[in-house]
Coordinates of C-alpha atoms and ligand atoms in Angstrom, one line a residue:
Chain A
M68 CA -74.6 -65.4 -12.3
I69 CA -78.1 -64.8 -13.3
V70 CA -80.2 -62.3 -11.2
N71 CA -83.9 -61.6 -11.4
G72 CA -85.8 -58.8 -9.8
K73 CA -88.8 -56.2 -9.7
V74 CA -87.0 -52.6 -10.5
F75 CA -87.3 -49.9 -8.0
R76 CA -86.4 -47.0 -10.0
Y77 CA -85.0 -43.5 -9.2
G78 CA -83.3 -40.1 -10.2
D79 CA -80.0 -38.1 -10.4
N80 CA -77.6 -38.0 -7.7
I81 CA -78.9 -40.5 -5.2
D82 CA -76.8 -39.3 -2.1
T83 CA -75.3 -41.5 0.9
D84 CA -77.3 -39.3 3.1
V85 CA -80.9 -40.6 1.8
I86 CA -79.6 -44.6 1.3
I87 CA -78.7 -44.6 5.0
P88 CA -78.6 -41.0 6.9
A89 CA -76.5 -40.5 9.3
R90 CA -78.6 -41.1 12.1
Y91 CA -78.7 -44.6 12.0
L92 CA -74.7 -45.4 11.7
N93 CA -74.6 -46.2 15.2
T94 CA -74.4 -49.8 14.2
S95 CA -72.5 -51.3 11.5
D96 CA -75.1 -54.7 11.7
P97 CA -76.1 -55.5 7.9
K98 CA -79.4 -56.0 9.0
E99 CA -80.2 -52.8 11.3
L100 CA -78.9 -51.2 8.5
A101 CA -81.0 -52.8 5.7
K102 CA -83.9 -51.7 7.6
Y103 CA -83.4 -48.2 7.3
C104 CA -82.2 -48.4 3.7
M105 CA -83.7 -45.2 1.4
I106 CA -85.7 -44.5 3.9
D107 CA -84.9 -40.4 3.2
I108 CA -86.0 -41.0 -0.8
D109 CA -88.9 -44.2 -0.3
E110 CA -90.3 -44.9 3.1
T111 CA -91.7 -47.6 2.1
F112 CA -88.7 -49.1 0.2
A113 CA -87.5 -51.4 3.2
K114 CA -91.3 -53.0 3.5
R115 CA -91.5 -53.3 -0.3
V116 CA -88.1 -55.0 -0.9
E117 CA -87.8 -58.5 -1.8
E118 CA -84.7 -61.0 -2.5
G119 CA -83.4 -60.7 -5.6
D120 CA -84.4 -56.9 -6.8
I121 CA -83.2 -54.8 -8.8
I122 CA -82.7 -50.7 -8.1
V123 CA -82.5 -48.3 -11.2
A124 CA -81.3 -45.0 -10.9
D125 CA -80.1 -42.3 -13.4
K126 CA -76.6 -40.5 -12.6
N127 CA -74.3 -40.5 -10.0
F128 CA -75.7 -42.8 -8.0
G129 CA -74.0 -42.9 -4.7
C130 CA -72.7 -39.8 -4.2
G131 CA -71.3 -38.2 -0.7
S132 CA -69.9 -39.9 1.5
S133 CA -67.5 -42.8 1.9
R134 CA -69.6 -45.1 4.3
E135 CA -69.6 -48.4 3.3
H136 CA -73.0 -48.6 5.1
A137 CA -74.6 -47.4 1.6
P138 CA -73.9 -50.5 -0.1
L139 CA -74.0 -52.7 2.6
S140 CA -77.3 -51.3 3.3
I141 CA -78.7 -52.1 -0.5
K142 CA -77.0 -55.2 0.0
S143 CA -78.4 -56.7 2.6
A144 CA -81.7 -55.8 2.1
G145 CA -81.5 -58.3 -0.4
V146 CA -81.0 -56.4 -3.4
S147 CA -79.1 -58.2 -6.3
C148 CA -77.8 -55.3 -8.6
V149 CA -77.7 -51.8 -9.1
I150 CA -77.9 -50.3 -12.7
A151 CA -77.2 -47.0 -13.2
K152 CA -76.1 -44.2 -16.1
S153 CA -73.0 -43.7 -13.8
F154 CA -72.0 -44.3 -10.4
A155 CA -69.9 -42.1 -7.9
R156 CA -66.6 -43.3 -7.5
I157 CA -65.9 -44.1 -4.2
F158 CA -69.7 -46.2 -4.2
Y159 CA -68.4 -48.1 -7.4
R160 CA -65.4 -49.1 -6.0
N161 CA -67.3 -49.8 -2.0
S162 CA -69.6 -52.2 -4.2
F163 CA -67.4 -54.2 -6.0
N164 CA -65.6 -54.4 -2.4
I165 CA -68.1 -55.9 -0.4
G166 CA -69.8 -57.7 -3.2
L167 CA -72.5 -56.2 -4.9
P168 CA -72.7 -56.0 -8.1
I169 CA -73.3 -52.9 -10.3
L170 CA -73.6 -51.7 -13.7
E171 CA -73.4 -48.9 -16.0
C172 CA -75.8 -49.0 -18.5
E173 CA -77.4 -45.8 -20.1
E174 CA -79.7 -47.8 -22.6
A175 CA -81.3 -49.9 -19.5
V176 CA -81.6 -47.2 -17.7
N177 CA -83.9 -44.8 -20.2
N178 CA -86.0 -47.7 -20.9
I179 CA -87.0 -49.4 -17.5
G180 CA -89.2 -48.2 -15.4
A181 CA -90.5 -48.6 -11.8
E182 CA -91.7 -52.3 -11.6
D183 CA -90.5 -53.7 -14.8
K184 CA -89.2 -57.3 -14.1
V185 CA -85.6 -57.3 -15.1
Q186 CA -83.2 -60.4 -15.4
V187 CA -79.3 -59.6 -15.3
N188 CA -76.4 -61.6 -16.6
F189 CA -73.1 -60.6 -14.9
E190 CA -71.0 -62.5 -17.2
T191 CA -72.3 -61.3 -20.5
G192 CA -73.7 -57.7 -19.4
E193 CA -77.0 -58.6 -20.6
I194 CA -80.1 -57.5 -18.7
K195 CA -83.3 -58.5 -19.9
N196 CA -86.5 -57.0 -19.0
I197 CA -89.2 -59.2 -19.4
T198 CA -92.0 -57.0 -19.2
K199 CA -91.0 -54.9 -21.6
N200 CA -89.3 -57.9 -23.8
Q201 CA -86.1 -55.9 -24.6
T202 CA -82.7 -56.4 -24.2
Y203 CA -79.7 -54.0 -23.3
K204 CA -75.9 -54.8 -23.0
A205 CA -73.7 -53.1 -20.6
E206 CA -69.8 -53.1 -20.6
P207 CA -68.9 -56.4 -18.9
F208 CA -66.7 -55.8 -15.8
P209 CA -63.1 -54.9 -16.2
E210 CA -60.6 -57.8 -15.9
F211 CA -59.3 -56.5 -12.3
I212 CA -62.8 -56.2 -11.1
T213 CA -63.4 -59.9 -12.3
Q214 CA -60.5 -60.9 -10.5
I215 CA -61.8 -59.3 -6.9
I216 CA -65.6 -60.8 -7.8
E217 CA -63.9 -64.0 -8.6
K218 CA -63.2 -64.0 -4.9
D219 CA -65.9 -63.0 -3.8
G220 CA -64.9 -58.9 -2.6
L221 CA -61.9 -57.6 -2.2
V222 CA -61.9 -59.5 1.6
G223 CA -61.4 -62.8 -0.6
Y224 CA -58.6 -61.1 -2.7
V225 CA -56.7 -60.3 0.4
K226 CA -56.9 -63.2 2.4
S227 CA -55.5 -65.0 -1.3
K228 CA -52.9 -62.2 -1.4
I229 CA -52.0 -62.8 2.3
K230 CA -51.8 -66.6 1.9
D231 CA -48.7 -66.1 -1.1
Chain B
M164 CA -47.7 -38.0 -24.1
G165 CA -46.7 -36.9 -20.6
M166 CA -48.8 -37.7 -16.8
T167 CA -50.9 -35.3 -15.1
M168 CA -49.5 -34.8 -11.4
T169 CA -51.6 -37.7 -9.8
Q170 CA -50.8 -40.3 -12.4
K171 CA -46.6 -39.5 -11.6
I172 CA -47.5 -40.4 -7.7
L173 CA -49.4 -43.1 -8.5
A174 CA -47.0 -44.3 -11.0
G175 CA -44.1 -43.9 -8.6
H176 CA -45.5 -45.8 -6.0
A177 CA -46.6 -48.5 -8.3
G178 CA -43.2 -49.1 -9.3
L179 CA -44.1 -48.5 -12.8
E180 CA -42.3 -45.7 -15.3
K181 CA -45.9 -45.1 -16.8
V182 CA -49.6 -45.3 -16.1
K183 CA -52.2 -44.1 -18.2
A184 CA -56.1 -42.9 -17.5
G185 CA -57.9 -46.0 -17.1
Q186 CA -55.5 -48.1 -16.2
F187 CA -55.9 -50.7 -13.1
I188 CA -53.2 -50.7 -10.7
E189 CA -52.0 -51.4 -7.2
I190 CA -50.1 -48.8 -5.5
D191 CA -47.9 -48.5 -2.0
L192 CA -49.5 -46.7 0.8
D193 CA -47.6 -43.9 3.1
V194 CA -51.0 -43.4 5.1
V195 CA -54.2 -45.5 5.7
L196 CA -56.6 -43.5 7.7
G197 CA -60.3 -44.5 9.5
N198 CA -62.4 -42.5 11.9
D199 CA -65.0 -43.8 14.8
I200 CA -67.6 -44.7 12.2
T201 CA -65.7 -46.5 9.5
T202 CA -62.6 -47.7 11.4
P203 CA -65.2 -50.5 13.1
V204 CA -66.3 -51.8 9.7
A205 CA -62.8 -52.6 8.6
I206 CA -61.5 -54.0 11.7
K207 CA -64.1 -56.7 11.3
E208 CA -63.2 -56.8 7.4
F209 CA -59.5 -56.8 8.5
E210 CA -59.9 -60.0 11.2
K211 CA -62.1 -61.6 8.0
M212 CA -59.0 -61.4 5.8
G213 CA -56.9 -63.3 8.3
A214 CA -54.5 -60.4 8.9
D215 CA -52.5 -60.4 12.5
D216 CA -50.7 -56.9 12.5
V217 CA -51.2 -53.8 10.6
F218 CA -48.5 -53.3 7.8
D219 CA -47.4 -50.2 10.1
K220 CA -48.1 -49.2 13.3
E221 CA -47.3 -45.6 12.3
K222 CA -49.1 -45.1 9.1
V223 CA -52.2 -46.6 10.0
I224 CA -54.1 -43.4 11.5
V225 CA -57.3 -43.3 13.7
V226 CA -58.8 -40.6 14.6
F227 CA -62.4 -40.4 16.4
D228 CA -64.3 -37.3 14.9
H229 CA -67.8 -38.3 14.1
F230 CA -69.8 -38.7 16.9
T231 CA -67.3 -37.9 19.4
P232 CA -67.3 -37.2 22.5
N233 CA -69.9 -40.0 21.8
K234 CA -73.3 -39.1 22.0
D235 CA -75.2 -42.3 23.1
I236 CA -74.3 -45.5 24.0
K237 CA -74.1 -47.5 20.1
T238 CA -71.5 -44.5 19.6
A239 CA -69.2 -45.3 22.9
E240 CA -69.7 -49.1 22.0
Q241 CA -68.0 -48.5 18.8
C242 CA -65.4 -46.6 19.6
R243 CA -64.7 -49.4 22.7
F244 CA -64.2 -51.7 20.1
T245 CA -62.2 -49.7 17.9
R246 CA -60.0 -48.3 20.7
E247 CA -59.0 -51.8 21.8
F248 CA -58.1 -52.9 18.6
C249 CA -55.6 -49.6 18.2
N250 CA -54.6 -50.4 21.6
K251 CA -54.2 -53.9 21.2
K252 CA -52.1 -53.4 18.2
G253 CA -50.2 -50.6 18.9
I254 CA -50.9 -47.9 16.7
V255 CA -48.8 -45.2 17.2
N256 CA -50.9 -42.5 15.5
F257 CA -54.4 -42.8 17.5
F258 CA -56.2 -39.8 18.6
D259 CA -58.8 -40.2 21.1
V260 CA -61.2 -37.2 23.1
G261 CA -58.7 -34.4 24.6
E262 CA -56.0 -35.0 21.4
M263 CA -58.5 -35.7 18.5
G264 CA -59.8 -33.3 15.3
I265 CA -61.7 -33.3 12.9
E266 CA -59.5 -35.6 11.1
H267 CA -58.5 -33.7 7.8
A268 CA -57.4 -30.7 9.9
L269 CA -55.6 -32.8 12.2
L270 CA -53.6 -34.8 9.8
P271 CA -51.6 -32.0 8.0
E272 CA -51.3 -30.2 11.5
K273 CA -49.5 -33.3 12.8
G274 CA -47.1 -33.7 10.3
I275 CA -48.5 -37.1 9.4
V276 CA -49.2 -36.2 5.4
A277 CA -46.3 -34.9 3.2
S278 CA -46.7 -33.8 -0.6
G279 CA -45.9 -36.8 -2.6
D280 CA -47.5 -39.4 -0.2
T281 CA -50.2 -41.7 -1.2
V282 CA -52.9 -41.2 1.1
I283 CA -56.2 -43.1 1.5
G284 CA -59.1 -42.7 4.4
A285 CA -62.3 -44.4 5.3
D286 CA -63.8 -40.9 4.6
S287 CA -64.5 -38.8 1.3
H288 CA -63.0 -35.7 2.1
T289 CA -59.8 -37.3 2.6
C290 CA -59.1 -35.7 -0.9
T291 CA -58.2 -32.9 1.1
Y292 CA -54.6 -33.3 1.6
G293 CA -54.1 -32.8 -2.0
A294 CA -53.6 -29.1 -1.1
L295 CA -50.2 -30.4 0.3
G296 CA -49.3 -31.9 -3.2
A297 CA -50.2 -35.4 -1.9
F298 CA -52.5 -37.8 -3.8
S299 CA -55.1 -38.4 -1.5
T300 CA -58.7 -39.9 -1.8
G301 CA -61.9 -41.4 0.0
I302 CA -62.5 -45.2 0.0
G303 CA -64.8 -47.2 2.3
S304 CA -64.2 -49.5 5.3
T305 CA -63.0 -52.7 3.2
D306 CA -60.5 -50.6 1.3
M307 CA -59.6 -49.6 4.4
A308 CA -59.0 -53.1 5.8
A309 CA -56.7 -54.0 3.2
G310 CA -54.5 -51.0 3.4
M311 CA -54.2 -51.7 6.9
A312 CA -53.0 -55.8 5.9
R313 CA -51.3 -54.9 2.9
G314 CA -50.1 -51.3 2.8
K315 CA -51.5 -51.2 -0.6
A316 CA -54.7 -50.0 -2.5
W317 CA -55.9 -50.9 -6.1
V318 CA -56.2 -47.9 -8.3
R319 CA -57.7 -47.4 -11.8
V320 CA -55.8 -44.1 -12.8
P321 CA -57.7 -41.1 -13.2
S322 CA -58.0 -39.0 -16.2
A323 CA -57.9 -35.1 -15.4
V324 CA -59.5 -32.0 -15.3
K325 CA -57.6 -29.0 -15.1
V326 CA -58.6 -25.9 -13.5
E327 CA -56.5 -23.0 -14.0
I328 CA -56.3 -20.3 -11.3
T329 CA -55.0 -16.6 -12.0
G330 CA -55.8 -13.1 -10.3
Q331 CA -56.2 -12.2 -6.8
P332 CA -59.5 -12.9 -4.8
A333 CA -61.4 -9.6 -3.4
K334 CA -61.5 -9.0 0.4
W335 CA -64.3 -11.4 1.1
V336 CA -63.9 -13.8 -1.2
S337 CA -61.9 -17.0 0.5
G338 CA -61.3 -20.7 -0.9
K339 CA -64.7 -21.7 -0.1
D340 CA -66.1 -19.4 -2.8
V341 CA -63.6 -20.7 -4.9
I342 CA -64.5 -24.1 -5.1
L343 CA -68.2 -23.8 -4.6
H344 CA -68.0 -21.3 -8.1
I345 CA -66.2 -24.4 -9.5
I346 CA -69.0 -27.2 -8.4
G347 CA -71.6 -24.5 -9.5
R348 CA -70.2 -24.3 -13.1
I349 CA -69.3 -28.0 -13.6
G350 CA -72.0 -30.1 -11.3
V351 CA -71.6 -32.3 -8.9
D352 CA -70.5 -34.7 -11.2
G353 CA -68.3 -32.3 -13.2
A354 CA -65.3 -34.3 -12.5
L355 CA -66.6 -37.9 -12.0
Y356 CA -63.7 -40.5 -11.6
K357 CA -61.1 -37.8 -12.5
S358 CA -58.4 -35.9 -10.5
M359 CA -58.8 -32.0 -10.4
E360 CA -55.5 -30.5 -11.2
F361 CA -55.4 -27.0 -9.5
T362 CA -52.7 -24.6 -11.7
G363 CA -52.1 -21.5 -12.5
D364 CA -50.6 -18.3 -11.1
G365 CA -53.3 -17.3 -8.8
I366 CA -52.3 -19.9 -6.4
K367 CA -49.9 -18.0 -4.7
N368 CA -52.5 -16.0 -3.8
L369 CA -54.2 -18.7 -1.7
S370 CA -53.4 -19.4 1.7
M371 CA -52.9 -23.2 2.6
D372 CA -55.9 -22.8 4.8
D373 CA -57.6 -22.0 1.6
R374 CA -56.2 -24.6 -0.6
F375 CA -57.5 -27.2 2.2
T376 CA -60.4 -25.8 1.5
I377 CA -60.9 -26.4 -1.9
S378 CA -59.5 -29.8 -2.0
N379 CA -61.4 -30.7 0.4
M380 CA -64.6 -30.5 -1.7
A381 CA -63.4 -31.9 -4.9
I382 CA -65.1 -34.8 -4.0
E383 CA -68.6 -32.3 -4.1
A384 CA -67.6 -32.6 -7.8
G385 CA -67.4 -35.9 -8.2
A386 CA -63.7 -36.2 -8.3
K387 CA -61.3 -38.9 -7.0
N388 CA -58.7 -36.6 -5.7
G389 CA -58.1 -32.6 -6.0
I390 CA -54.2 -31.9 -6.1
F391 CA -52.4 -28.2 -5.7
P392 CA -48.6 -28.2 -6.8
V393 CA -45.7 -27.5 -4.3
D394 CA -44.9 -24.0 -4.2
E395 CA -43.3 -21.8 -1.5
K396 CA -46.3 -21.8 0.6
T397 CA -46.6 -25.4 0.4
T398 CA -42.8 -25.8 1.5
E399 CA -43.2 -23.6 4.2
Y400 CA -46.0 -25.5 5.6
L401 CA -44.6 -28.9 5.5
K402 CA -41.4 -27.3 7.6
E403 CA -43.5 -25.9 9.9
H404 CA -45.2 -29.4 10.9
T405 CA -43.3 -32.0 9.5
K406 CA -40.0 -34.1 10.1
K407 CA -41.2 -36.4 7.4
E408 CA -38.7 -36.6 4.3
Y409 CA -41.2 -36.2 0.9
K410 CA -40.7 -35.8 -2.6
T411 CA -42.3 -33.1 -5.1
Y412 CA -43.6 -34.4 -8.3
K413 CA -44.6 -31.9 -11.4
A414 CA -47.3 -32.6 -14.2
D415 CA -45.3 -33.4 -17.4
E416 CA -45.3 -30.2 -20.1
D417 CA -47.3 -32.3 -22.4
A418 CA -49.6 -33.9 -19.9
Q419 CA -53.5 -34.4 -20.9
Y420 CA -56.4 -33.1 -19.8
D421 CA -60.1 -33.7 -20.3
E422 CA -61.1 -30.5 -20.1
I423 CA -59.5 -27.3 -19.0
I424 CA -61.6 -24.4 -16.9
K425 CA -60.5 -21.1 -15.9
V426 CA -60.9 -19.0 -12.6
D427 CA -59.9 -15.7 -12.2
L428 CA -60.0 -14.9 -8.5
S429 CA -61.0 -11.3 -9.3
R430 CA -64.1 -11.7 -10.4
L431 CA -65.3 -14.2 -7.8
R432 CA -67.9 -13.3 -5.3
P433 CA -69.4 -14.6 -2.1
T434 CA -70.8 -17.9 -3.2
V435 CA -73.8 -19.9 -1.4
S436 CA -74.6 -23.2 -2.0
F437 CA -78.3 -23.7 -1.8
P438 CA -80.3 -27.0 -1.0
H439 CA -80.3 -29.6 -2.0
L440 CA -77.1 -29.9 -4.3
P441 CA -73.7 -28.3 -3.5
E442 CA -74.3 -27.3 -7.4
N443 CA -76.9 -25.2 -6.6
T444 CA -74.7 -22.1 -6.1
K445 CA -75.2 -18.7 -6.2
T446 CA -73.4 -15.4 -5.7
I447 CA -74.4 -13.3 -2.8
D448 CA -75.8 -10.8 -5.0
E449 CA -78.2 -13.0 -6.4
V450 CA -79.8 -14.0 -2.7
E451 CA -82.9 -13.1 -1.8
D452 CA -84.5 -12.7 1.7
I453 CA -83.7 -16.1 3.1
R454 CA -84.2 -16.2 6.8
I455 CA -81.9 -18.4 9.0
D456 CA -82.8 -20.5 12.0
Q457 CA -78.8 -21.9 12.8
V458 CA -75.2 -21.0 11.8
V459 CA -72.6 -23.4 11.6
I460 CA -68.9 -22.3 11.6
G461 CA -66.7 -25.6 11.6
S462 CA -65.9 -28.8 9.5
C463 CA -63.1 -30.2 7.5
T464 CA -63.9 -27.3 4.9
N465 CA -63.9 -24.6 7.3
G466 CA -62.7 -25.1 10.8
R467 CA -59.2 -24.3 10.8
I468 CA -57.4 -21.3 12.2
E469 CA -57.8 -18.8 9.9
D470 CA -61.4 -19.8 9.2
M471 CA -62.1 -19.1 13.1
R472 CA -60.1 -15.7 12.7
R473 CA -62.3 -14.7 9.1
A474 CA -65.7 -15.3 11.2
A475 CA -64.1 -13.4 14.3
N476 CA -63.5 -10.4 12.5
V477 CA -67.0 -10.0 11.1
F478 CA -68.2 -10.8 15.0
K479 CA -65.9 -8.6 16.6
G480 CA -68.1 -6.1 18.4
R481 CA -71.0 -7.6 17.4
K482 CA -74.2 -9.7 18.4
V483 CA -75.8 -12.9 17.1
N484 CA -79.4 -12.4 16.1
K485 CA -81.5 -13.7 18.6
K486 CA -83.3 -16.0 16.5
V487 CA -80.2 -17.8 15.4
R488 CA -78.5 -20.5 17.4
T489 CA -74.7 -19.7 16.4
I490 CA -72.5 -22.9 17.1
I491 CA -68.9 -22.5 16.5
I492 CA -66.3 -26.1 16.4
P493 CA -62.7 -25.2 16.1
A494 CA -61.8 -28.0 14.4
T495 CA -58.5 -29.2 16.3
Q496 CA -57.5 -29.4 19.9
K497 CA -54.5 -26.7 18.7
I498 CA -57.0 -24.3 16.9
Y499 CA -59.1 -24.3 19.6
L500 CA -55.8 -23.5 21.9
E501 CA -55.1 -20.8 19.2
C502 CA -58.4 -19.4 19.5
I503 CA -58.0 -18.7 23.0
R504 CA -54.7 -17.0 22.6
E505 CA -56.0 -14.8 20.1
G506 CA -59.0 -13.6 21.9
L507 CA -61.0 -15.1 19.4
M508 CA -63.0 -17.2 22.1
E509 CA -64.2 -14.0 23.9
I510 CA -65.4 -12.6 20.3
F511 CA -67.5 -15.6 19.7
V512 CA -68.7 -15.9 23.3
E513 CA -69.6 -12.2 23.7
A514 CA -71.5 -12.3 20.3
G515 CA -73.6 -14.8 21.8
A516 CA -72.3 -17.9 19.9
A517 CA -71.9 -21.4 21.6
V518 CA -68.1 -22.7 21.5
S519 CA -68.0 -26.6 21.1
T520 CA -64.7 -29.0 21.6
P521 CA -64.1 -30.2 18.2
T522 CA -66.3 -32.7 16.7
C523 CA -67.9 -33.1 13.1
G524 CA -71.2 -32.8 15.2
P525 CA -74.0 -31.3 12.9
C526 CA -71.8 -31.4 9.7
L527 CA -73.4 -35.0 9.1
G528 CA -76.4 -34.5 11.7
G529 CA -75.0 -36.3 14.3
H530 CA -75.0 -34.3 17.4
M531 CA -74.4 -30.4 18.6
G532 CA -77.0 -28.9 16.4
I533 CA -79.4 -30.7 14.6
L534 CA -82.1 -29.2 12.7
G535 CA -85.9 -29.5 13.4
K536 CA -88.7 -29.5 10.5
G537 CA -88.4 -26.6 8.1
E538 CA -86.0 -24.9 9.4
R539 CA -82.8 -23.4 7.7
A540 CA -79.2 -22.9 8.4
V541 CA -76.1 -21.3 6.8
A542 CA -73.1 -23.7 7.5
T543 CA -69.6 -23.8 6.4
T544 CA -69.6 -27.1 5.9
N545 CA -69.7 -29.0 2.7
R546 CA -72.7 -30.9 1.6
N547 CA -76.4 -29.5 2.1
F548 CA -78.3 -33.2 1.0
V549 CA -82.0 -33.9 2.3
G550 CA -81.1 -34.3 5.9
R551 CA -78.0 -33.7 6.2
M552 CA -77.9 -31.8 9.3
G553 CA -81.4 -33.3 10.9
H554 CA -85.0 -33.1 10.0
T555 CA -85.4 -34.0 6.0
E556 CA -87.4 -31.1 5.9
S557 CA -85.0 -29.2 7.2
E558 CA -82.3 -26.9 4.9
V559 CA -78.7 -26.5 5.0
Y560 CA -77.3 -23.8 2.8
L561 CA -73.3 -23.9 2.4
A562 CA -71.2 -20.7 2.6
S563 CA -68.0 -19.4 3.6
P564 CA -67.0 -18.4 6.9
E565 CA -67.3 -14.7 6.4
V566 CA -71.0 -15.0 5.1
A567 CA -72.1 -17.8 7.8
A568 CA -70.7 -15.2 10.6
A569 CA -72.4 -12.2 8.6
S570 CA -76.0 -14.2 8.5
A571 CA -75.8 -14.8 12.1
I572 CA -75.7 -11.4 12.7
T573 CA -78.4 -10.3 10.4
G574 CA -81.1 -13.6 10.7
K575 CA -80.3 -14.1 7.1
I576 CA -78.3 -14.8 4.5
S577 CA -75.9 -11.8 4.0
S578 CA -72.4 -10.8 2.7
P579 CA -70.5 -9.3 5.1
E580 CA -69.9 -6.1 3.1
S581 CA -74.0 -5.2 4.3
L582 CA -72.9 -5.2 8.0
K583 CA -72.9 -1.9 9.4
Ligands
SF4_880 S1 -67.0 -32.6 9.6 FE1 -68.7 -33.4 8.2 S2 -67.3 -33.5 6.0 FE2 -65.8 -33.4 7.3 S3 -65.0 -35.7 8.1 FE3 -66.8 -34.7 9.5 S4 -68.8 -35.4 9.2 FE4 -67.0 -35.7 6.9

């Protein structure tokens, strides 16, 4: 799968409280959540984001609570991929479980700027910066993660296990 | 090469002789937990998975604590939806208003978790039960759904950070200071993806409540779990609280650790974490004149009976500062009752504090004590991110119950040592 989009660039330790503040957790409707995505760090994000756009951030993205509402709000806002130097562990597993692809790639993060146009190939782990004409290489997904992704997230994976 | 305590529990629950760091395995679960925010999402995923019944009616635990007693119509609807599911599926351990408490204080108290257990909870502070020698970690709602359906979870076996604890803490130093000190040293991603394995002969000087506080905040260092060995205090606690049969695991002598951190309890000082990250710690001696508007004593970190006693010890015979709204929240009904029986409630109310029924409430900026623009709070909670307790321009300072109580009295961040 290949995705294309413009980049929203953030720093270190973007926590789940700024991705989706608790005051909006009284619903689990993804469309509602998308409206408030990133609101406490970037008020205009929800208005500016377009289908396919990509979030690039430094280290420990998604730290804080276990709320799946965080990756859900990002996914339903239209974001196709998050690239960071590292992810907080619950955010990491939640993202795969709900089908939001995320990649760890220090080189990409160091070179990509806000508004850059970027293309990501999940099969090869190749990240192309079209604006700067550069290519970076991320680690491909571990085999177990690929199995979950192939089943379109953990729901599909468990479904296939229950049927067995 | 040997295994850490965490790795041994995981291997034991995956039916494997050996596991190593980085390996992806599937483990059998002893406890699957959710709350009023995460369970409704999990139920929808559970239904999509095509599951009929939960894997075990006793091992799936649902606690209403975040927005309960319900703060508005939307949260009431979420609870109604979840309550119907619990009743329909016959969930035995479903805790609603009147019985509920903050989940991570409630489960050990009810004897639901024992050492050697594997626990996943759709709440990041599920790592709390590491204090009992269990493998216990926070996950998301979809993981919870999968856990409810199959009683299994996928896990990447973590490598480990070893924390060697020695010495005896001074009078005004408690579990909160220990964990804030550690996070201050290694940072909010200092143990990312890893297990924190607490060891050393200083552990015997830490009460169970101290250990719960320490394991509780392992997540604030990015850790997957934070685990204590099982000693006399643990077995004593388990004897008092649970009828479950349990197994104790010990790290191998030659287990591998990525890093070893040494903590001498006798050298620690009361510690405060400044906005907006738990790693921004200072000892109380480095804190300058910081005026505050609110104090919150409670949460899954510091809402247990010892925390209440420590706070009451400071409040006794004193009044809170007129400018400080002081909110005290015993974490469970049992703790609430103990506060009444031990006379702590009287001390709190006479001091001028508001005492609430158990709830997460202000800890996550939910209700019951939200901060306005520019306001500052000292809280015994665990996170001080931007907007965590209310307005994005408000500030949260994390501290122990002792420091929070002293600050409520003076109106600025203070050490209990400074009180007359
Ligand atoms: S008390 Fe705070 S940190 Fe603990 S479970 Fe409740 S909201 Fe989460």
